[in-house]
Tab-separated table of C-alpha atoms in Angstrom:
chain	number	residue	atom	x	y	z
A	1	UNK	CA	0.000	0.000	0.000
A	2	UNK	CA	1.594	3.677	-1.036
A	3	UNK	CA	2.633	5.479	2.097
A	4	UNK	CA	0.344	8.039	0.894
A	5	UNK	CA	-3.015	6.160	1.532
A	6	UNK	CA	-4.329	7.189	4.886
A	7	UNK	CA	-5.470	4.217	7.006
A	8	UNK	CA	-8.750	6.005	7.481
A	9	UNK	CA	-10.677	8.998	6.049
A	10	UNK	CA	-13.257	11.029	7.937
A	11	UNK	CA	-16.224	12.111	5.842
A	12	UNK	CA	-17.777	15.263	6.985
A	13	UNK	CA	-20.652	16.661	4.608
A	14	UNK	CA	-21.700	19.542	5.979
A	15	UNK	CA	-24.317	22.577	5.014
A	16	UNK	CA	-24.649	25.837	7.424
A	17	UNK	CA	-22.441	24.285	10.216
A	18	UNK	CA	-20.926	27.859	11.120
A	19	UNK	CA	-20.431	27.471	15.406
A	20	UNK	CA	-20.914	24.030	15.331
A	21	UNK	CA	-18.426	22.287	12.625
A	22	UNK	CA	-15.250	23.847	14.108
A	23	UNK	CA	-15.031	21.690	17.443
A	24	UNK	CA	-15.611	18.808	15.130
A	25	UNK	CA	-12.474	19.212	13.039
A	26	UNK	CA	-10.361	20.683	15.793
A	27	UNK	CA	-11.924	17.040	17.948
A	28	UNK	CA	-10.752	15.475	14.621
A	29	UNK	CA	-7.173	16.740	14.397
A	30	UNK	CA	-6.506	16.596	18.075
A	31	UNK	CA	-6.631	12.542	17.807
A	32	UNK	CA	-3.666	10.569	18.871
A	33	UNK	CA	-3.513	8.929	15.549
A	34	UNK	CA	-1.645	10.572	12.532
A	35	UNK	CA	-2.489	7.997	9.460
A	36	UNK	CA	-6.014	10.209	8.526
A	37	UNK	CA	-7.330	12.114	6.375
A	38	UNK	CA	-10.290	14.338	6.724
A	39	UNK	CA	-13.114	14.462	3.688
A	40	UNK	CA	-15.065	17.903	3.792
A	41	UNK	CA	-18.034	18.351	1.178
A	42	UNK	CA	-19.642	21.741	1.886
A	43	UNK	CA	-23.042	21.781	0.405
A	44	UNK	CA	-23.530	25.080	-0.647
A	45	UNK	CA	-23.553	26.770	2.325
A	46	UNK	CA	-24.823	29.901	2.653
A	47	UNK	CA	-23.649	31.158	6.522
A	48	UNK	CA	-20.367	31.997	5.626
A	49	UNK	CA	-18.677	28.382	6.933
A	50	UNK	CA	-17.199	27.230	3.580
A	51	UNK	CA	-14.112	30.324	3.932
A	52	UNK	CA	-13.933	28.453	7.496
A	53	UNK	CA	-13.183	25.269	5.734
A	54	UNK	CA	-11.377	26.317	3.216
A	55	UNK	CA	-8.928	28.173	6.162
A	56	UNK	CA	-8.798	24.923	8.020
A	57	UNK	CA	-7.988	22.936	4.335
A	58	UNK	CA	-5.338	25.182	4.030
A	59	UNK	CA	-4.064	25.347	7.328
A	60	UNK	CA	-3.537	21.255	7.242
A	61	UNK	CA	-2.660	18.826	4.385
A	62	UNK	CA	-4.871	16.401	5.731
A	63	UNK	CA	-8.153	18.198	4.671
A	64	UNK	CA	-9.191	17.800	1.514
A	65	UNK	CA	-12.167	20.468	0.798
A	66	UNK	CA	-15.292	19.738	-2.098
A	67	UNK	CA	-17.868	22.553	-2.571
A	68	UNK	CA	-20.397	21.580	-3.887
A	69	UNK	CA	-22.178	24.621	-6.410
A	70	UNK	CA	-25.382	23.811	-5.376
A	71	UNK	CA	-27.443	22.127	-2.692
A	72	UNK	CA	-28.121	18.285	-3.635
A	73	UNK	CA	-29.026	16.999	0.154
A	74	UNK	CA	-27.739	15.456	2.978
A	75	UNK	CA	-28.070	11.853	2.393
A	76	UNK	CA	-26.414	12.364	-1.252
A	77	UNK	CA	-23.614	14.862	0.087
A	78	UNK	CA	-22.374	11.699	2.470
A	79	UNK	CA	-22.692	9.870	-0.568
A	80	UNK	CA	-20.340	12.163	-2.296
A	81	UNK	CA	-17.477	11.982	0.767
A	82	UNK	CA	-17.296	7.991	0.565
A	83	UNK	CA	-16.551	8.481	-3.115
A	84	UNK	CA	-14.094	10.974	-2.226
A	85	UNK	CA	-12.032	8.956	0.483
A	86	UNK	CA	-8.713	7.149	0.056
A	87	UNK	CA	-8.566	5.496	3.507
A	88	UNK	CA	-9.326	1.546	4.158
A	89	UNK	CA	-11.207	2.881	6.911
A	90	UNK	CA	-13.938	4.967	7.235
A	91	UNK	CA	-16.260	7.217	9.371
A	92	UNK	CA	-18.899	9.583	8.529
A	93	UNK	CA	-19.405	12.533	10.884
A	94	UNK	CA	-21.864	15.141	11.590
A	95	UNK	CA	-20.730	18.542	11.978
A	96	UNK	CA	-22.177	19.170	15.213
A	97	UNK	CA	-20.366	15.845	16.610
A	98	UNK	CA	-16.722	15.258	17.985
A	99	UNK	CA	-14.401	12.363	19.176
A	100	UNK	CA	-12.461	11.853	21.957
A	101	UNK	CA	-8.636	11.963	21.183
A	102	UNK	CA	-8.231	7.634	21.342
A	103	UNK	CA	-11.191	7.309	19.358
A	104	UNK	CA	-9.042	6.815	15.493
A	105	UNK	CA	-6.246	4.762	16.994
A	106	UNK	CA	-8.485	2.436	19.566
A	107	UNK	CA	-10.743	1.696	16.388
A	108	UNK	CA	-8.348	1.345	13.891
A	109	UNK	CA	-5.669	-1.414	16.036
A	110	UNK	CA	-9.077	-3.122	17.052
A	111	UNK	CA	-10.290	-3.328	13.444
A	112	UNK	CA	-6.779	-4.263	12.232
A	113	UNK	CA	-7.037	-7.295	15.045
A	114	UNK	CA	-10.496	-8.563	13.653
A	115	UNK	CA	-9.941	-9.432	10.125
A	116	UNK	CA	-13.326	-10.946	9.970
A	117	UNK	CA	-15.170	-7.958	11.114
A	118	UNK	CA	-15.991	-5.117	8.777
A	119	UNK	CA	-16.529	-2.576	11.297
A	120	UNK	CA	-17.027	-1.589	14.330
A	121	UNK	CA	-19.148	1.146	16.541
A	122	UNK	CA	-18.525	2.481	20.209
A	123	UNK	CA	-20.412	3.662	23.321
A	124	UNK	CA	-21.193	7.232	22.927
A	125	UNK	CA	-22.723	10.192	24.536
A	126	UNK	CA	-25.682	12.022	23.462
A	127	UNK	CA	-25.868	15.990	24.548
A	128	UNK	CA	-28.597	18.153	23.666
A	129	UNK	CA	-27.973	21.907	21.777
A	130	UNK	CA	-27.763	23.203	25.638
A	131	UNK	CA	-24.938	20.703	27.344
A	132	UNK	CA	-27.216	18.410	29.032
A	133	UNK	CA	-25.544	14.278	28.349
A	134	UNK	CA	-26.982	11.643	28.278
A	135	UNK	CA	-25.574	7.746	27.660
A	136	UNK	CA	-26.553	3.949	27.734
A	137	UNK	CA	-24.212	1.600	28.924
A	138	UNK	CA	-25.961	-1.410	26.864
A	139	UNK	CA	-24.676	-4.926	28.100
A	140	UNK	CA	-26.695	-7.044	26.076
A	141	UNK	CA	-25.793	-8.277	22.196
A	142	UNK	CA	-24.822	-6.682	19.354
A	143	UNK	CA	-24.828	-7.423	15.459
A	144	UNK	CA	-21.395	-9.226	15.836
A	145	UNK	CA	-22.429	-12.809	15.329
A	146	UNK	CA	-20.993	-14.618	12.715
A	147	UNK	CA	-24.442	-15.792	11.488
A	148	UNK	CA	-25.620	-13.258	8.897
A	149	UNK	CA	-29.448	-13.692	9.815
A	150	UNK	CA	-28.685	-13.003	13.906
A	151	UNK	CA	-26.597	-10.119	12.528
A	152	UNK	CA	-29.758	-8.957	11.107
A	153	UNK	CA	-31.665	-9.927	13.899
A	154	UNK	CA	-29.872	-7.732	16.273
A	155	UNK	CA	-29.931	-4.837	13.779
A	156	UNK	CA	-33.465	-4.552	13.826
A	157	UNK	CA	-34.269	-5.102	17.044
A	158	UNK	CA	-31.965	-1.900	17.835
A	159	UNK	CA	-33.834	0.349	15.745
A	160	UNK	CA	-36.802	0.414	18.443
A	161	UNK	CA	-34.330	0.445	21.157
A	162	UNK	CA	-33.638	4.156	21.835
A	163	UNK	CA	-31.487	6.522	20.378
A	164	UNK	CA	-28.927	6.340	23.343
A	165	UNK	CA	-27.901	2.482	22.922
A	166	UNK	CA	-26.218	2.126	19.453
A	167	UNK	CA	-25.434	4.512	16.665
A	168	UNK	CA	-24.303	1.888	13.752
A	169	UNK	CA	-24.419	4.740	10.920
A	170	UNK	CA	-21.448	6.881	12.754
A	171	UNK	CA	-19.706	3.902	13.316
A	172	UNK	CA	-15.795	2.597	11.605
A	173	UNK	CA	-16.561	0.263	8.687
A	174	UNK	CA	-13.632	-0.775	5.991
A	175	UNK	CA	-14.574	1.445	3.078
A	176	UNK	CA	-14.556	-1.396	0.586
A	177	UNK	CA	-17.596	-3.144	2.401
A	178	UNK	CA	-19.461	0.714	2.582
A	179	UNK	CA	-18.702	0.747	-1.267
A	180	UNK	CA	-20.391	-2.560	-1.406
A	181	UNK	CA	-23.799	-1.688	-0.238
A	182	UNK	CA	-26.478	0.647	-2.490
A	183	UNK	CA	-24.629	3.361	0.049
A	184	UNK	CA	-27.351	6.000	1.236
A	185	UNK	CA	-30.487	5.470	-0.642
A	186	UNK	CA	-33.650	7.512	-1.712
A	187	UNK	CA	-35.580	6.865	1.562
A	188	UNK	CA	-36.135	8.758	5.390
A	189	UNK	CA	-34.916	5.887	6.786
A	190	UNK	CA	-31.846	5.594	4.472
A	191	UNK	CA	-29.839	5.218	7.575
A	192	UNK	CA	-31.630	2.040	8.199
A	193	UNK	CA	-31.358	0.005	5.171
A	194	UNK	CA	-27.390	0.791	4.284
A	195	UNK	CA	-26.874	-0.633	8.468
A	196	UNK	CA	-28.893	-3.705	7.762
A	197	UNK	CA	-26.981	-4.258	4.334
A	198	UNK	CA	-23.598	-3.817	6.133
A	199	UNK	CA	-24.926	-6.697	9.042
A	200	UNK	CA	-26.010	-8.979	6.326
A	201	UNK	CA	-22.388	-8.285	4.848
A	202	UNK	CA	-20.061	-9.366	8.223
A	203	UNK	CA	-19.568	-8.857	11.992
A	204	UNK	CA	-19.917	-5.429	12.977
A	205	UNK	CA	-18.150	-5.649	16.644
A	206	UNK	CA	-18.735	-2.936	19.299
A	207	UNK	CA	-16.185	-1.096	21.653
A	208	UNK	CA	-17.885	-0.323	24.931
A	209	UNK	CA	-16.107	3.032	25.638
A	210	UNK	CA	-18.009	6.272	24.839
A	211	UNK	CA	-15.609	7.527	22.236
A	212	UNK	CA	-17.880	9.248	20.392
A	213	UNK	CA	-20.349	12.369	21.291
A	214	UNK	CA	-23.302	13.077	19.577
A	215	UNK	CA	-26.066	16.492	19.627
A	216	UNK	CA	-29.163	15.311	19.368
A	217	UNK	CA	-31.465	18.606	18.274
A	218	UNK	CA	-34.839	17.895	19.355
A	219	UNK	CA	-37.355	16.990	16.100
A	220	UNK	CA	-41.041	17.122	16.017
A	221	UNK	CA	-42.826	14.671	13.616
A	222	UNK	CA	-44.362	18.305	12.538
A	223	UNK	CA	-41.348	19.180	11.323
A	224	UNK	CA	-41.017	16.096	8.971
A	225	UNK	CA	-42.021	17.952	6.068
A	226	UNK	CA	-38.893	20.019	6.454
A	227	UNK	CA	-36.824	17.420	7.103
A	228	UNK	CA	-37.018	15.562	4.067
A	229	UNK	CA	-36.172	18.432	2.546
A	230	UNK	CA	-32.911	18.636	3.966
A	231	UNK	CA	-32.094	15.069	2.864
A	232	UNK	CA	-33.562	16.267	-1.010
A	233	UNK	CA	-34.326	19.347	-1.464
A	234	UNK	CA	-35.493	18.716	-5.409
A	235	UNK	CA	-37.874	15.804	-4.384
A	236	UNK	CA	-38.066	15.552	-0.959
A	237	UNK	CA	-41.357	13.790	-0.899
A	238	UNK	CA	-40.271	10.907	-3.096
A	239	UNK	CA	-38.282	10.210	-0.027
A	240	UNK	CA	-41.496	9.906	2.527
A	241	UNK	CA	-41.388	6.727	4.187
A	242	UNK	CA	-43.910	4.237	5.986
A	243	UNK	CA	-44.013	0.788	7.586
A	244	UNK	CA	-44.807	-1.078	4.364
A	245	UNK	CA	-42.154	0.776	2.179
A	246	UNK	CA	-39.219	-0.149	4.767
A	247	UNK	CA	-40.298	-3.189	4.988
A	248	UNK	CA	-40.228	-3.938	1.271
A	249	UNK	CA	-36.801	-1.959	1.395
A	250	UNK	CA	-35.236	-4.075	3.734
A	251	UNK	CA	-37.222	-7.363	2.388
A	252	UNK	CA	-35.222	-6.558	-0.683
A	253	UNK	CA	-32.238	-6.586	0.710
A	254	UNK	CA	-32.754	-9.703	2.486
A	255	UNK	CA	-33.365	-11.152	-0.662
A	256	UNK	CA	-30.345	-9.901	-2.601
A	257	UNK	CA	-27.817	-11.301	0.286
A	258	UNK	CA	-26.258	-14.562	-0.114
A	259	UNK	CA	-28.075	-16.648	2.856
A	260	UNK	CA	-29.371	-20.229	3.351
A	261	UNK	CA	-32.873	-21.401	3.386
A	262	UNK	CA	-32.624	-21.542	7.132
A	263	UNK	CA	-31.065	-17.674	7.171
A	264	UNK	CA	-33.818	-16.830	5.091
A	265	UNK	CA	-36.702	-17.899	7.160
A	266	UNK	CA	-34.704	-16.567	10.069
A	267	UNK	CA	-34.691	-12.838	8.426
A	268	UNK	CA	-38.543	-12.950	7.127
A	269	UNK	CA	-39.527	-13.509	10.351
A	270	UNK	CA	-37.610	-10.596	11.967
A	271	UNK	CA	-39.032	-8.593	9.374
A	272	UNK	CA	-42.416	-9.272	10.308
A	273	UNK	CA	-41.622	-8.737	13.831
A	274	UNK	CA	-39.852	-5.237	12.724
A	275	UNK	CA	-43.167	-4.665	10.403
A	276	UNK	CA	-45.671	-4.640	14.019
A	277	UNK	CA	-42.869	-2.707	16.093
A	278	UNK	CA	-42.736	0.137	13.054
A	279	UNK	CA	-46.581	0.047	12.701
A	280	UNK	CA	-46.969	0.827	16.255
A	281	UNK	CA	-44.381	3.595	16.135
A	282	UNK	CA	-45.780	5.235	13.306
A	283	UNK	CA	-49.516	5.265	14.883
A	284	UNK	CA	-47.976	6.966	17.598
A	285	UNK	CA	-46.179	9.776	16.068
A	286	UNK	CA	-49.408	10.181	13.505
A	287	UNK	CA	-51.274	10.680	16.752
A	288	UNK	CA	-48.849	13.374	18.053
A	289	UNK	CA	-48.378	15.063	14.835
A	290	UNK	CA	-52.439	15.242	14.918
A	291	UNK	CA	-52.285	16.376	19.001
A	292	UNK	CA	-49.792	19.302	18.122
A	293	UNK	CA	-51.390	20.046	14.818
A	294	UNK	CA	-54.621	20.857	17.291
A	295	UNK	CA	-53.027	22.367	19.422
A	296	UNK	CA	-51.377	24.952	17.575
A	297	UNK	CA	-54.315	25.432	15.790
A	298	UNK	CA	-56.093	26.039	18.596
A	299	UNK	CA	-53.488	28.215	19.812
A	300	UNK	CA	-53.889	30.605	16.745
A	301	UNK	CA	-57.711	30.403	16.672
A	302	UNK	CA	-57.554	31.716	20.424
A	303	UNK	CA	-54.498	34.700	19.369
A	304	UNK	CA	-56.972	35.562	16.757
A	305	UNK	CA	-59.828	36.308	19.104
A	306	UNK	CA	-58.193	38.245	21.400
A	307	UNK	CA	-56.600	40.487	18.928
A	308	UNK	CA	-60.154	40.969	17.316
A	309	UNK	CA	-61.928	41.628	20.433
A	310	UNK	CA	-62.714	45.291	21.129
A	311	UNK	CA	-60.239	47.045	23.693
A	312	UNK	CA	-62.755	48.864	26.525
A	313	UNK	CA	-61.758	52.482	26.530
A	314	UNK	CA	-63.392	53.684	29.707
C-alpha cells in the first residue's frame, strides 16, 4: 500500500455548520492517531462556513475540501465523501459531533485485530444543543455474530431500542464493504437500510467506551415535512417513508444477500416482527403530529380572538 493512503478517512458533509463544525475538526485533528485524512463536502452553504473550511484545508494537508455549487441533500452529500475517500477505513461525521482523542487509533488497532469484522461502533454520549448528556451503557448483544441472519436480527431489534444504545451509521466500517452496499439510498430511513446491508455483509463488533459524542437537536414529527427536505431538497417527498415501504426496502435486501434457506426464514420472520414494532411507532407519532397540529391550531384560533376583540376604553 503507497505510504500516501491514509489508514482512514473522515467524511464530513456539511451545510450551514458555522459554530458548530469547528469543534468537530479541531476534535478530529486533536486525535492521537496521525495515518487520517479528513473528507469535507460543503453543500452550498450559505452562513459563511465554507471560507472556514477552506482556512482549516489550508491550514492542514490532511483536509481535503469539495464545494459543492449547489445544494443536492444530505443523504447524497455523504454519498459524495465515501466516493471521495482514500482510507481503508472509514467514518462519517456530523458537523455538530466530535471524538475523543483515542477514538481513530483504539478503532483502527481493534479493526486491524479482527480481520473478519468489517466494522465496528462504540459507546457514545448524546448531549442536547444546551450541554445536558446523556448515555446507555448497553450490556446485552450486538450485530457481531458470525451468522448473517442473527446479525440482522440484532440490527433490527436496535432500531426500536432508543437513540442512546447504538449509533451503527457513525460507526468505523472498511470502506470497501461501505462501497459494497447501495450506500445512502432515496428513503427517510436511508440510515436504516445501508446498516442492515452492512450486518447482512459481516460482523460489525462494538467497543464499549463512549468515544464518540453526539447532539441530538430535538425533532417534532411536525417538522417532517422540512426534514425531508434537507435530505432532497429537489424531491423531498419521493423520499417519505412508511411501515410497508421499509419493509419492502429491507425485504429486498434480504433477498439480494447470499443466505441459506434456514437464514432466510430466520430474516422474514424478523421482518415481520420489525413490520408490528414500526406500525406501532408510526400510529404513535401520527397521533402526536395530529395532538400538536390541534393544538397549535387552537393556539392561533384563540391569538386571533383576542386580537379581534374590542379594547374597553373607559
Amino acid at each position: 500500500m503507497s505510504k500516501n493512503v491514509p489508514r482512514v478517512s473522515i467524511g464530513l458533509a456539511v451545510r450551514n455548520g458555522k459554530g458548530w463544525v469547528e469543534n468537530c475538526i479541531e476534535s478530529i485533528l486533536g486525535q492521537d492517531f496521525e495515518g487520517f485524512e479528513l473528507v469535507i463536502s460543503d453543500n452550498a452553504s450559505d452562513d459563511g462556513v465554507t471560507e472556514t473550511l477552506a482556512n482549516y484545508a489550508r491550514a492542514d494537508g490532511r483536509i481535503r475540501l469539495n464545494v459543492n455549487p449547489s445544494n443536492i441533500g444530505l443523504h447524497q452529500n455523504m454519498n459524495r465523501v465515501l466516493r471521495l475517500a482514500h482510507g481503508t477505513f472509514f467514518r462519517w461525521i456530523s458537523a455538530d459531533d466530535w471524538l475523543e482523542p483515542g477514538y481513530l487509533s483504539k478503532c483502527v488497532k481493534t479493526l486491524e485485530g479482527r480481520t473478519d469484522a468489517i466494522g465496528l461502533t462504540t459507546g457514545f454520549t448524546v448531549y442536547s444543543p444546551e450541554g445536558a448528556a446523556r448515555w446507555k451503557d448497553y450490556e446485552g448483544e450486538f450485530p457481531s455474530s458470525g451468522d448473517a441472519a442473527r446479525r440482522f436480527e440484532r440490527m433490527l431489534w436496535f432500531y426500536h431500542a432508543g437513540d442512546a444504545k447504538y449509533d451503527p451509521i457513525y460507526g468505523m466500517y472498511r470502506r470497501s464493504r461501505l462501497l459494497e452496499t447501495r450506500m445512502l439510498r432515496r428513503s427517510e430511513q436511508a440510515d436504516w437500510l445501508i446498516c442492515a446491508e452492512l450486518a447482512l455483509i459481516g460482523p460489525i463488533i462494538h467497543i464499549p467506551d463512549r468515544l464518540a459524542n453526539r447532539t441530538q437537536k430535538p425533532r417534532r414529527g411536525l417538522d417532517r415535512v422540512a426534514f425531508r427536505r434537507r435530505l432532497d431538497p429537489i424531491s423531498s417527498e419521493e423520499l417519505r417513508t412508511w411501515p410497508s415501504r421499509t419493509y419492502r426496502d429491507l425485504r429486498d435486501i434480504v433477498l439480494e444477500a447470499k443466505l441459506t434457506e434456514d437464514q432466510l426464514r430466520r430474516c422474514e420472520m424478523a421482518l415481520r416482527r420489525f413490520w408490528a414494532k414500526e406500525t406501532i411507532r408510526a400510529g404513535r407519532a401520527q397521533f402526536s403530529d395530529s395532538r400538536l397540529l390541534l393544538l397549535r391550531r387552537l393556539r392561533g384560533n384563540q391569538g386571533r380572538f383576542v386580537s379581534s376583540t374590542p379594547v374597553s376604553q373607559d
